[in-house]
N, CA and C of each residue as an Amber inpcrd file, in Angstrom:
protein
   315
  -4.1120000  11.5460000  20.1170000  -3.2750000  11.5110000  18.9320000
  -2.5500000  10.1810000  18.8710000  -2.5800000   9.6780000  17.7740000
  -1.5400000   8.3460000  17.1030000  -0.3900000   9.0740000  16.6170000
   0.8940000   8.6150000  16.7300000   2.1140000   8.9550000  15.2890000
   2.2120000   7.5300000  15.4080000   2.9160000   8.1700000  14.3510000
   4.0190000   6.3660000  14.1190000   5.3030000   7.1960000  13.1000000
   6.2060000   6.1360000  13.3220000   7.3430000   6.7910000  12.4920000
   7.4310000   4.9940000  11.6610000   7.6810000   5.6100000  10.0390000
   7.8960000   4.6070000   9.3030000   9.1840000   3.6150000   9.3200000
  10.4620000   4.3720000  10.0110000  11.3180000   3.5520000  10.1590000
  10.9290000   1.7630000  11.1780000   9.5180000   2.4170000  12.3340000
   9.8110000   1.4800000  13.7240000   8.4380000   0.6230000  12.6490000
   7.8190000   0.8260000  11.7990000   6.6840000   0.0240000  11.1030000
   7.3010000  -1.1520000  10.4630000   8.3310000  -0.0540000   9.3240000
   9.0040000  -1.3450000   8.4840000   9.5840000  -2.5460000   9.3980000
  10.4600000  -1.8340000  10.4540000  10.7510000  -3.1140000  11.1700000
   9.9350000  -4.1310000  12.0370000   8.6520000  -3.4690000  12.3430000
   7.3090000  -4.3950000  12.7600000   7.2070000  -5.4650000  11.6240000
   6.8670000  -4.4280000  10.3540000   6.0580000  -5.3560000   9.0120000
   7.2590000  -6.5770000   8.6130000   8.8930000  -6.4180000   9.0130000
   9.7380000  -7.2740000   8.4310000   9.5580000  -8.6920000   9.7220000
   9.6460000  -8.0710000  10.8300000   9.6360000  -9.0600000  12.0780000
   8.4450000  -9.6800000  11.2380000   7.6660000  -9.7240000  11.0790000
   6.1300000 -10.4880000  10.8060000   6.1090000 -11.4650000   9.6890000
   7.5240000 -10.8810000   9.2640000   7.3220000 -11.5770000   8.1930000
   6.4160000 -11.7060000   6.9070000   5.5140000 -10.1710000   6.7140000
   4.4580000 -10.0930000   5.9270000   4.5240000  -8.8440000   4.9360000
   4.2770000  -8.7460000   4.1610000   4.0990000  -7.6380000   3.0420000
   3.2060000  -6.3670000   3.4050000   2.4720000  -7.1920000   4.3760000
   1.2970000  -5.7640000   5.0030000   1.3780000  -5.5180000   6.2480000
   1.4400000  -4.5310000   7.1310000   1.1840000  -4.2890000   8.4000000
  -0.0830000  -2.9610000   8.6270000  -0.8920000  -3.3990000   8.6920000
  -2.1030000  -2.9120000   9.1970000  -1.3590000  -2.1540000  10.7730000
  -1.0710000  -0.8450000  10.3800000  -0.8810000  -0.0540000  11.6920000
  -1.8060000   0.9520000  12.5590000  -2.8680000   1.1710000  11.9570000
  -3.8020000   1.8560000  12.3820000  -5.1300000   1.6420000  11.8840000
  -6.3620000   1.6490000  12.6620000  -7.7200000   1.1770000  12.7590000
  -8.6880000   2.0010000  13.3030000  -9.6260000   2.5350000  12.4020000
 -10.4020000   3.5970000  13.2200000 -12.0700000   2.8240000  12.2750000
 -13.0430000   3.6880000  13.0730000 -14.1530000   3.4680000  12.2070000
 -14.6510000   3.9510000  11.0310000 -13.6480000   4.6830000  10.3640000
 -14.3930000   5.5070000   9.4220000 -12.7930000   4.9720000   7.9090000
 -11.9920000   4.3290000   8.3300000 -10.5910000   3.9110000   7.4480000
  -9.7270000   3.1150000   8.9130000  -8.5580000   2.6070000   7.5650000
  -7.3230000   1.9080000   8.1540000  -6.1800000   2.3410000   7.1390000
  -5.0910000   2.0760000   7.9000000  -4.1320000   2.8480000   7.5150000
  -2.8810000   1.4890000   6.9540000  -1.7930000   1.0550000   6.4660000
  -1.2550000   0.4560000   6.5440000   0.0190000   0.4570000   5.9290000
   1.3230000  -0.2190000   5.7170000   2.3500000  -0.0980000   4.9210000
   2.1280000  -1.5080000   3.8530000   2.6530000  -1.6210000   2.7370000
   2.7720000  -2.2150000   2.0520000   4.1230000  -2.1790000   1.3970000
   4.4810000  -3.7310000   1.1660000   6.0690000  -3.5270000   0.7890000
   6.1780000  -4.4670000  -0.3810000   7.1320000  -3.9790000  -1.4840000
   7.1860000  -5.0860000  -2.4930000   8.7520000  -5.0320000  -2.6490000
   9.4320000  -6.1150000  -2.6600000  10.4470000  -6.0830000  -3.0420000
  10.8020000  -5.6530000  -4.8040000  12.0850000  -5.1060000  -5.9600000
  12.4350000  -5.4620000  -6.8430000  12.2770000  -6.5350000  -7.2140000
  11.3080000  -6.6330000  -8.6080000  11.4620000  -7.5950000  -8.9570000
   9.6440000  -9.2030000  -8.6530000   9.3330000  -8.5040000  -7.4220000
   8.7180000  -9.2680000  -6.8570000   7.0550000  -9.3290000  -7.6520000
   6.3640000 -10.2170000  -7.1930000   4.8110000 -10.0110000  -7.8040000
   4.0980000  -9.4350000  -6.8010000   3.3150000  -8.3950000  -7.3540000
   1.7500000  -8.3540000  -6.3350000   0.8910000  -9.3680000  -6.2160000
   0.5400000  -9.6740000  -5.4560000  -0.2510000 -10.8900000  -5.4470000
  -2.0120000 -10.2100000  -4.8920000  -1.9770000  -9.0130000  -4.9810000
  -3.0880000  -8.2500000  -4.6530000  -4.7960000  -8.6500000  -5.5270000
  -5.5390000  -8.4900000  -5.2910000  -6.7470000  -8.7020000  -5.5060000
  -8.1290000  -7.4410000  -5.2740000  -8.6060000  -7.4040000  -6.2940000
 -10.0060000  -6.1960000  -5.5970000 -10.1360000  -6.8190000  -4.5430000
 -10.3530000  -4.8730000  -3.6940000 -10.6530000  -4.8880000  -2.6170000
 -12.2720000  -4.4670000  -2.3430000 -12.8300000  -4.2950000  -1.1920000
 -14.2650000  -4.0330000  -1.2180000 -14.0860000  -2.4440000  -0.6090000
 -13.0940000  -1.6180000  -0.3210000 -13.1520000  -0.7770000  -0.0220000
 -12.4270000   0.2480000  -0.8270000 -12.7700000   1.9440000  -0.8940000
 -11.9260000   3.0260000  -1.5840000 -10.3210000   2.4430000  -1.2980000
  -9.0520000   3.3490000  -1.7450000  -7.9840000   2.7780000  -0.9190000
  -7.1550000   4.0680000  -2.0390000  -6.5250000   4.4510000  -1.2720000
  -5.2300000   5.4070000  -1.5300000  -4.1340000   4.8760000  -0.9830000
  -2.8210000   4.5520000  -2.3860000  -1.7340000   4.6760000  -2.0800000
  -0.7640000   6.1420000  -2.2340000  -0.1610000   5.7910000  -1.6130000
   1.0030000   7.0190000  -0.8490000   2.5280000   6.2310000  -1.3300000
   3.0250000   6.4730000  -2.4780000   4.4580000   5.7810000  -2.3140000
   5.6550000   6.1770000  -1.3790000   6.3020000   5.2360000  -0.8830000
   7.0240000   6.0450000   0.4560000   8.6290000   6.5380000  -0.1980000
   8.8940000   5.2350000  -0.7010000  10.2950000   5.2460000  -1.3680000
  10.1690000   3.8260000  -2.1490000  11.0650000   3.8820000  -3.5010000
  10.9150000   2.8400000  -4.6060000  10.4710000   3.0860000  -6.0620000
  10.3540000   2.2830000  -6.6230000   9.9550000   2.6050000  -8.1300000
   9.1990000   1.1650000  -8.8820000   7.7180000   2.1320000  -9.6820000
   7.1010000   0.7510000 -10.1040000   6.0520000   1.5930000 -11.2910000
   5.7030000   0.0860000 -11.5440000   4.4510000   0.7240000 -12.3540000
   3.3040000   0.0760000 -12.1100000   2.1240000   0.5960000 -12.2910000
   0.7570000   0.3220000 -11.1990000  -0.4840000   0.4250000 -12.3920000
  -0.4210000  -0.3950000 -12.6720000  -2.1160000  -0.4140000 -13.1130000
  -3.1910000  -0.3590000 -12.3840000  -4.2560000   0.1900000 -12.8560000
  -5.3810000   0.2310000 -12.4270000  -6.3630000   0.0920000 -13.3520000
  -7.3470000  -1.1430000 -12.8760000  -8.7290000  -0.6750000 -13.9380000
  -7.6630000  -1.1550000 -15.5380000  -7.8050000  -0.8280000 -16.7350000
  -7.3420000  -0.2870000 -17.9980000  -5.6360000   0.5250000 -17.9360000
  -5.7680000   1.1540000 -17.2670000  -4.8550000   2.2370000 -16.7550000
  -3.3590000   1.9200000 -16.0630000  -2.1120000   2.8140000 -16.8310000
  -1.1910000   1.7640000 -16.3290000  -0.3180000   3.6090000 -16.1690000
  -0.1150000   3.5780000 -14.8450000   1.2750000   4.7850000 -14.5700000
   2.3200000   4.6580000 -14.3100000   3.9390000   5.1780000 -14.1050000
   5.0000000   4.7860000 -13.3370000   4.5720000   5.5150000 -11.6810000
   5.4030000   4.9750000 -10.8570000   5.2320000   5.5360000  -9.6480000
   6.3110000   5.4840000  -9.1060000   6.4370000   6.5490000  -8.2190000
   8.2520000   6.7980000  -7.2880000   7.7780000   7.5740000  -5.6290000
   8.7710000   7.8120000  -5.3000000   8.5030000   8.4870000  -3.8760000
   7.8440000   9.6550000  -4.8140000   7.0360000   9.7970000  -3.5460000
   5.3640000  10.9110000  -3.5690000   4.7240000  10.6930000  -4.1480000
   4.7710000   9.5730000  -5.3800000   3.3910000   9.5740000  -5.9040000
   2.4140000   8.8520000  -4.2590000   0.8100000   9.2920000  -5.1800000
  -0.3170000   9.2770000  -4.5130000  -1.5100000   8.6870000  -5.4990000
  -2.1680000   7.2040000  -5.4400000  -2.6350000   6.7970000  -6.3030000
  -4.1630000   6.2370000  -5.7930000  -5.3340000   6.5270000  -6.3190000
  -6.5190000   6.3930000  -5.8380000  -6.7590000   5.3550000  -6.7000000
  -7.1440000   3.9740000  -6.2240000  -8.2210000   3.3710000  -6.5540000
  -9.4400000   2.6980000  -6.0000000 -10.3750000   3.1360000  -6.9040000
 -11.6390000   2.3920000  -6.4830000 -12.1640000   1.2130000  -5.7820000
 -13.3400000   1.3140000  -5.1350000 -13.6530000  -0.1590000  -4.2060000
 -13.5700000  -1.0960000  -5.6840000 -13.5860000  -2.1900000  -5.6670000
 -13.6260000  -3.4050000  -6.7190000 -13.0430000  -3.2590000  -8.1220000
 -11.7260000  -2.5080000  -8.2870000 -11.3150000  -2.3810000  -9.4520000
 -10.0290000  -3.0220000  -9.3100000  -9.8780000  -3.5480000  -9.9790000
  -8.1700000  -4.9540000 -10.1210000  -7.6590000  -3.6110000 -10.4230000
  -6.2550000  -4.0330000  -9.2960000  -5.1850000  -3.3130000  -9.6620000
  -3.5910000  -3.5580000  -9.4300000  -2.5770000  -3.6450000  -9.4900000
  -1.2730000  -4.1130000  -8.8150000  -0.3900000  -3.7640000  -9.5230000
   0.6940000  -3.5570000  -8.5440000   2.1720000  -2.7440000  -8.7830000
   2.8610000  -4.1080000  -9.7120000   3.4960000  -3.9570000 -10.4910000
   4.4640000  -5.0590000 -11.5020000   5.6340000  -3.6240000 -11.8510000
   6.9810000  -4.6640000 -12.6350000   7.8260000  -3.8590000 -12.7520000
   8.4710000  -2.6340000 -11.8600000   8.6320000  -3.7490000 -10.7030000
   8.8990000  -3.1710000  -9.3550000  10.3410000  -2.8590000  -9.5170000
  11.3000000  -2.2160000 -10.0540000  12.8190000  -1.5710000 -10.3500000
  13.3300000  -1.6570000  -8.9070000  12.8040000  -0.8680000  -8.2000000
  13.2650000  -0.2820000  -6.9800000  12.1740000  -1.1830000  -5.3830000
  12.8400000  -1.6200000  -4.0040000  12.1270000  -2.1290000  -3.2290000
  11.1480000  -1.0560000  -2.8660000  10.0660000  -1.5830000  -3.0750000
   8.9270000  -0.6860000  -2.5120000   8.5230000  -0.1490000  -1.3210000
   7.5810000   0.7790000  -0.7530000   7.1140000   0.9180000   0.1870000
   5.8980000   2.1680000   0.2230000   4.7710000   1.1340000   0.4210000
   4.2230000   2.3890000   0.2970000   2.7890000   2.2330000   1.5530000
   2.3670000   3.0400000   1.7270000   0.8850000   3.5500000   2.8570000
   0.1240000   3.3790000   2.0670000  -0.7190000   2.5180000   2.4990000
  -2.1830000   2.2570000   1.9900000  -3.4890000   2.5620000   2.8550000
  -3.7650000   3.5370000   2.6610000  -5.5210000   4.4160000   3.1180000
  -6.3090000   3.3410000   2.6960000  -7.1690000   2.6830000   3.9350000
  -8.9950000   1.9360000   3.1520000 -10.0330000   2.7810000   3.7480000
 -10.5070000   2.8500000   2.9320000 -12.1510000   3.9260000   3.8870000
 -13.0940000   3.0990000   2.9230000 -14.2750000   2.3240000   3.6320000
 -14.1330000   2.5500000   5.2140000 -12.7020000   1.2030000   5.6220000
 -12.8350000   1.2140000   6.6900000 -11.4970000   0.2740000   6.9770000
 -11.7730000  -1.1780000   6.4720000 -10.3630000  -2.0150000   6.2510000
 -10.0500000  -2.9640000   5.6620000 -10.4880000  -3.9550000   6.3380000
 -11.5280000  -4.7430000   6.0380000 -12.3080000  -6.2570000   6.5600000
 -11.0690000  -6.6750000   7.5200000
């Protein structure tokens, strides 16, 4: 068994100084946090893999594809391998878990 508790991640992903912390790696997905500040840009790009977000805590709105939703703690948002997508109108600092299957290059 892996846990992790999100409090000891965020403070990994802030030490790093990076928006992403890739915390878990298996062969079949990867697991990771993603953080956007208020206010801030996604600077995200299609990916080559499925990918589910998990919002942890924060507030935004997320296009996908055509497709544009709000999102808050619990949303859960699927998008496709190679479909442009990114959080804008980030209100609230973000945080959210990002699922890749299969795992992230």
């Amino acid at each position: 068994m892996k846990a992790f508790r999100l409090d000891e991640l965020e403070a990994e992903r802030a030490a790093n100084e990076g928006a992403y912390l890739q915390f878990l790696r298996e062969r079949n997905m990867s697991v990771g946090l993603y953080a956007l500040n208020a206010g801030e840009h996604d600077p995200q790009k299609p990916h080559n893999q499925d990918e589910v977000y998990f919002v942890v805590s924060g507030r935004a709105s997320i296009t996908v594809g055509l497709e544009t939703t709000q999102v808050g703690r619990g949303s859960v948002v699927y998008v496709p391998a190679g479909v442009a997508h990114k959080f804008h109108h980030i209100s609230e600092d973000l945080r959210v878990l990002v699922v890749f299957s299969p795992p992230e290059a």
